[in-house]
Amino acid sequence: MSELYIVGTPIGNLGDITFRALETLKKVDFVAAEDTRHTLQLLTHFEIRKPLISCRSQNEEFASDKIITLLDEGKTVAYASDAGTPGISDPGAVLASLARKAGHKVIPIPGPSAFATLASVAGAGGKTLIFEGFLSPKPGRRRSRLKELLATGDAIILYESPFRIVKLLKDIADIESERRVVVGRELTKLHEEISDGTAAEILEDYSSRTKVLGEFAVFISGNKKVKNSEDDADN
């Protein structure tokens, strides 16, 4: 039995890497990565040299077989996605599952994630926070799922690309314009920006921008009226 380490890496600011993550990357025999070029930059910055194995969403099952073969031979492997914690809207879940089924230890090395980073400053409140990740890029499916999520009355966190962020904000505003929304753009990076307001206000802000860049995490507040009506219906 050998060890597979699932390593959280910075989502932008390299200073967010943990001592334990660095120790792990230094001691393993191989580093598997969502994008070997991206992870090579990280390793080079911290003067770590390791053989790299590609394991991205398009080849995760095939690459997992190769990695498990290495584990079977007694080698240790660390897995890192491009940014944040693997398995959270990133590859890694398939590899972790297959490695455990093969009898190997799968060890988490906690680290940053855009989900937890935004939740920490959004003032989520309540007992439930739904993490949905990326919604469908297809307008009909996106709006349909968004309606289902908003109808729960719970707080929600979504991820979105710069190419669809305005469309997502418009969908939210069309469904519930007064819902409070917190948008985290380029979290932990040099041009980090956190915007807070109603769905209508945030949509107006982003719609007025000539160019929208960066990666986005979007917090949508819960709706107490919906939750209270559900509680009343249960009583």
Coordinates of C-alpha atoms in Angstrom, one line a residue:
M1 CA 0.0 0.0 0.0
S2 CA 1.3 3.4 -0.9
E3 CA 0.1 7.0 -0.5
L4 CA -1.6 9.4 -2.8
Y5 CA -1.7 13.0 -1.5
I6 CA -4.4 15.4 -2.7
V7 CA -2.7 18.8 -2.4
G8 CA -4.5 22.1 -2.3
T9 CA -2.5 24.9 -4.0
P10 CA -2.9 28.7 -4.2
I11 CA -5.8 30.1 -6.3
G12 CA -3.6 33.1 -7.1
N13 CA -1.4 34.4 -4.4
L14 CA 1.6 32.0 -4.1
G15 CA 2.0 33.1 -0.4
D16 CA -1.1 31.1 0.4
I17 CA 0.6 27.7 -0.1
T18 CA 0.9 25.8 3.2
F19 CA 4.2 24.5 4.7
R20 CA 2.6 21.0 4.7
A21 CA 1.9 21.3 0.9
L22 CA 5.5 22.2 0.2
E23 CA 6.8 19.4 2.4
T24 CA 4.6 17.0 0.6
L25 CA 5.6 18.1 -2.9
K26 CA 9.2 17.8 -1.9
K27 CA 9.0 14.3 -0.5
V28 CA 6.8 12.5 -3.0
D29 CA 8.3 10.5 -6.0
F30 CA 5.9 12.0 -8.6
V31 CA 3.6 14.9 -9.0
A32 CA 0.4 14.5 -11.0
A33 CA -1.2 17.6 -12.3
E34 CA -4.2 19.0 -14.1
D35 CA -1.9 21.1 -16.3
T36 CA 1.8 20.1 -16.0
R37 CA 2.9 23.4 -17.4
H38 CA 1.0 25.3 -14.7
T39 CA 2.2 23.1 -11.9
L40 CA 5.8 23.2 -13.2
Q41 CA 5.7 27.0 -12.7
L42 CA 4.6 26.4 -9.1
L43 CA 7.3 23.8 -8.4
T44 CA 10.0 26.0 -10.1
H45 CA 9.0 29.0 -7.9
F46 CA 9.6 26.9 -4.8
E47 CA 12.7 25.2 -6.3
I48 CA 11.1 21.7 -6.3
R49 CA 12.0 19.3 -9.0
K50 CA 9.8 16.2 -9.6
P51 CA 8.7 14.1 -12.5
L52 CA 5.3 15.3 -13.7
I53 CA 2.3 13.3 -14.9
S54 CA -0.7 14.8 -16.7
C55 CA -4.1 14.0 -15.1
R56 CA -6.8 16.4 -16.4
S57 CA -10.5 16.0 -16.7
Q58 CA -10.2 14.8 -20.3
N59 CA -7.9 11.9 -19.4
E60 CA -8.5 11.4 -15.7
E61 CA -9.5 7.7 -15.8
F62 CA -6.7 6.7 -18.2
A63 CA -4.1 8.8 -16.2
S64 CA -5.4 7.3 -12.9
D65 CA -4.5 3.8 -14.1
K66 CA -0.9 4.9 -14.7
I67 CA -0.8 6.6 -11.3
I68 CA -2.2 3.6 -9.5
T69 CA 0.4 1.4 -11.2
L70 CA 3.1 3.7 -9.7
L71 CA 1.3 3.4 -6.3
D72 CA 1.3 -0.4 -6.7
E73 CA 5.0 -0.2 -7.2
G74 CA 5.4 1.5 -3.9
K75 CA 5.9 5.1 -5.3
T76 CA 4.3 8.1 -3.6
V77 CA 2.3 10.6 -5.7
A78 CA 0.9 14.1 -5.0
Y79 CA -2.0 15.4 -7.1
A80 CA -2.5 19.1 -7.7
S81 CA -5.1 20.9 -9.9
D82 CA -4.4 24.2 -11.5
A83 CA -5.6 26.2 -8.5
G84 CA -7.3 25.5 -5.2
T85 CA -8.3 22.1 -3.9
P86 CA -8.7 19.2 -6.3
G87 CA -12.1 17.7 -6.6
I88 CA -14.0 21.0 -6.2
S89 CA -15.0 21.9 -9.7
D90 CA -11.6 20.5 -10.7
P91 CA -10.3 17.0 -11.5
G92 CA -9.1 14.8 -8.7
A93 CA -12.3 13.0 -7.5
V94 CA -12.0 10.1 -9.9
L95 CA -8.3 9.6 -9.1
A96 CA -9.0 9.7 -5.3
S97 CA -11.8 7.2 -5.6
L98 CA -9.9 4.7 -7.8
A99 CA -6.8 4.9 -5.7
R100 CA -8.8 4.2 -2.5
K101 CA -10.5 1.2 -4.2
A102 CA -7.1 -0.1 -5.2
G103 CA -6.2 -0.2 -1.5
H104 CA -3.9 2.8 -1.3
K105 CA -4.1 5.6 1.3
V106 CA -5.5 8.9 0.0
I107 CA -4.3 11.7 2.2
P108 CA -5.8 15.2 2.1
I109 CA -3.4 18.2 2.3
P110 CA -5.8 21.1 2.9
G111 CA -5.4 24.3 1.1
P112 CA -7.1 27.3 -0.5
S113 CA -10.3 27.2 -2.5
A114 CA -12.3 30.0 -4.1
F115 CA -15.5 28.6 -2.5
A116 CA -14.2 28.9 1.0
T117 CA -12.4 32.2 0.3
L118 CA -15.6 33.9 -0.9
A119 CA -17.7 32.3 1.9
S120 CA -15.4 33.7 4.5
V121 CA -16.1 37.3 3.5
A122 CA -19.7 37.0 2.1
G123 CA -21.3 36.9 5.5
A124 CA -23.3 33.8 4.5
G125 CA -25.1 33.2 7.7
G126 CA -27.7 30.4 8.0
K127 CA -27.1 26.7 8.4
T128 CA -27.0 25.8 4.7
L129 CA -24.7 26.9 1.9
I130 CA -25.2 25.2 -1.5
F131 CA -22.1 24.9 -3.6
E132 CA -23.0 24.3 -7.3
G133 CA -19.8 25.2 -9.1
F134 CA -20.2 26.0 -12.8
L135 CA -23.7 26.1 -14.2
S136 CA -24.4 24.9 -17.7
P137 CA -23.2 27.3 -20.4
K138 CA -26.5 26.6 -22.2
P139 CA -28.9 29.5 -21.4
G140 CA -32.0 27.4 -21.0
R141 CA -30.4 24.9 -18.7
R142 CA -28.6 27.6 -16.7
R143 CA -31.8 29.5 -16.0
S144 CA -33.7 26.4 -15.2
R145 CA -31.2 25.2 -12.6
L146 CA -30.8 28.7 -11.2
K147 CA -34.5 28.9 -10.6
E148 CA -34.4 25.6 -8.7
L149 CA -31.5 26.8 -6.6
L150 CA -33.1 30.1 -5.8
A151 CA -36.4 28.4 -4.9
T152 CA -34.6 26.5 -2.0
G153 CA -34.2 29.8 -0.2
D154 CA -30.7 28.7 0.8
A155 CA -27.4 30.7 0.2
I156 CA -25.6 29.6 -2.9
I157 CA -22.0 29.8 -4.3
L158 CA -21.3 29.5 -8.0
Y159 CA -18.3 29.7 -10.2
E160 CA -18.3 31.5 -13.6
S161 CA -15.9 32.6 -16.4
P162 CA -15.4 36.2 -17.6
F163 CA -17.2 35.2 -20.8
R164 CA -20.5 34.4 -19.1
I165 CA -20.5 36.4 -15.8
V166 CA -22.8 39.1 -17.1
K167 CA -25.2 36.6 -18.5
L168 CA -25.3 34.8 -15.1
L169 CA -25.9 38.1 -13.3
K170 CA -28.7 38.9 -15.7
D171 CA -30.4 35.6 -15.1
I172 CA -30.2 36.1 -11.3
A173 CA -31.6 39.6 -11.5
D174 CA -34.4 38.5 -13.9
I175 CA -35.5 35.9 -11.4
E176 CA -34.9 37.8 -8.1
S177 CA -33.6 41.3 -8.6
E178 CA -33.5 42.1 -4.8
R179 CA -31.4 39.0 -3.8
R180 CA -28.1 40.1 -2.2
V181 CA -25.1 39.0 -4.4
V182 CA -21.4 39.1 -3.6
V183 CA -19.1 38.7 -6.5
G184 CA -15.4 37.8 -6.0
R185 CA -13.2 38.6 -9.0
E186 CA -9.6 37.4 -9.1
L187 CA -9.7 36.3 -5.5
T188 CA -6.3 36.6 -3.7
K189 CA -4.7 38.0 -6.8
L190 CA -3.2 41.5 -7.4
H191 CA -6.5 42.9 -8.9
E192 CA -8.8 41.2 -6.4
E193 CA -12.3 42.8 -6.3
I194 CA -15.3 42.0 -4.1
S195 CA -18.6 43.6 -5.1
D196 CA -21.7 43.5 -2.8
G197 CA -25.2 44.6 -3.6
T198 CA -28.6 43.5 -4.9
A199 CA -28.6 41.3 -8.0
A200 CA -29.9 44.3 -10.0
E201 CA -27.2 46.6 -8.7
I202 CA -24.4 44.1 -9.4
L203 CA -25.7 43.5 -12.9
E204 CA -25.8 47.2 -13.6
D205 CA -22.2 47.5 -12.4
Y206 CA -20.8 44.7 -14.6
S207 CA -23.0 45.5 -17.6
S208 CA -21.5 49.0 -17.7
R209 CA -17.9 47.7 -17.9
T210 CA -16.2 47.8 -21.3
K211 CA -14.2 44.7 -20.5
V212 CA -14.6 42.0 -17.9
L213 CA -11.6 39.9 -17.0
G214 CA -10.7 37.4 -14.4
E215 CA -12.1 34.3 -12.7
F216 CA -15.3 34.7 -10.7
A217 CA -17.0 33.2 -7.6
V218 CA -20.5 34.4 -7.0
F219 CA -22.4 34.2 -3.6
I220 CA -26.2 34.5 -3.6
S221 CA -27.7 35.2 -0.2
G222 CA -30.5 33.0 1.2
N223 CA -34.1 34.1 1.2
K224 CA -35.7 34.0 4.7
K225 CA -39.2 34.4 3.3
V226 CA -38.8 31.2 1.2
K227 CA -37.3 29.3 4.2
N228 CA -40.0 30.5 6.6
S229 CA -42.8 29.5 4.2
E230 CA -41.3 26.1 3.8
D231 CA -41.1 25.8 7.6
D232 CA -44.7 26.8 8.0
A233 CA -45.8 24.2 5.4
D234 CA -44.0 21.5 7.3
N235 CA -45.7 22.4 10.6

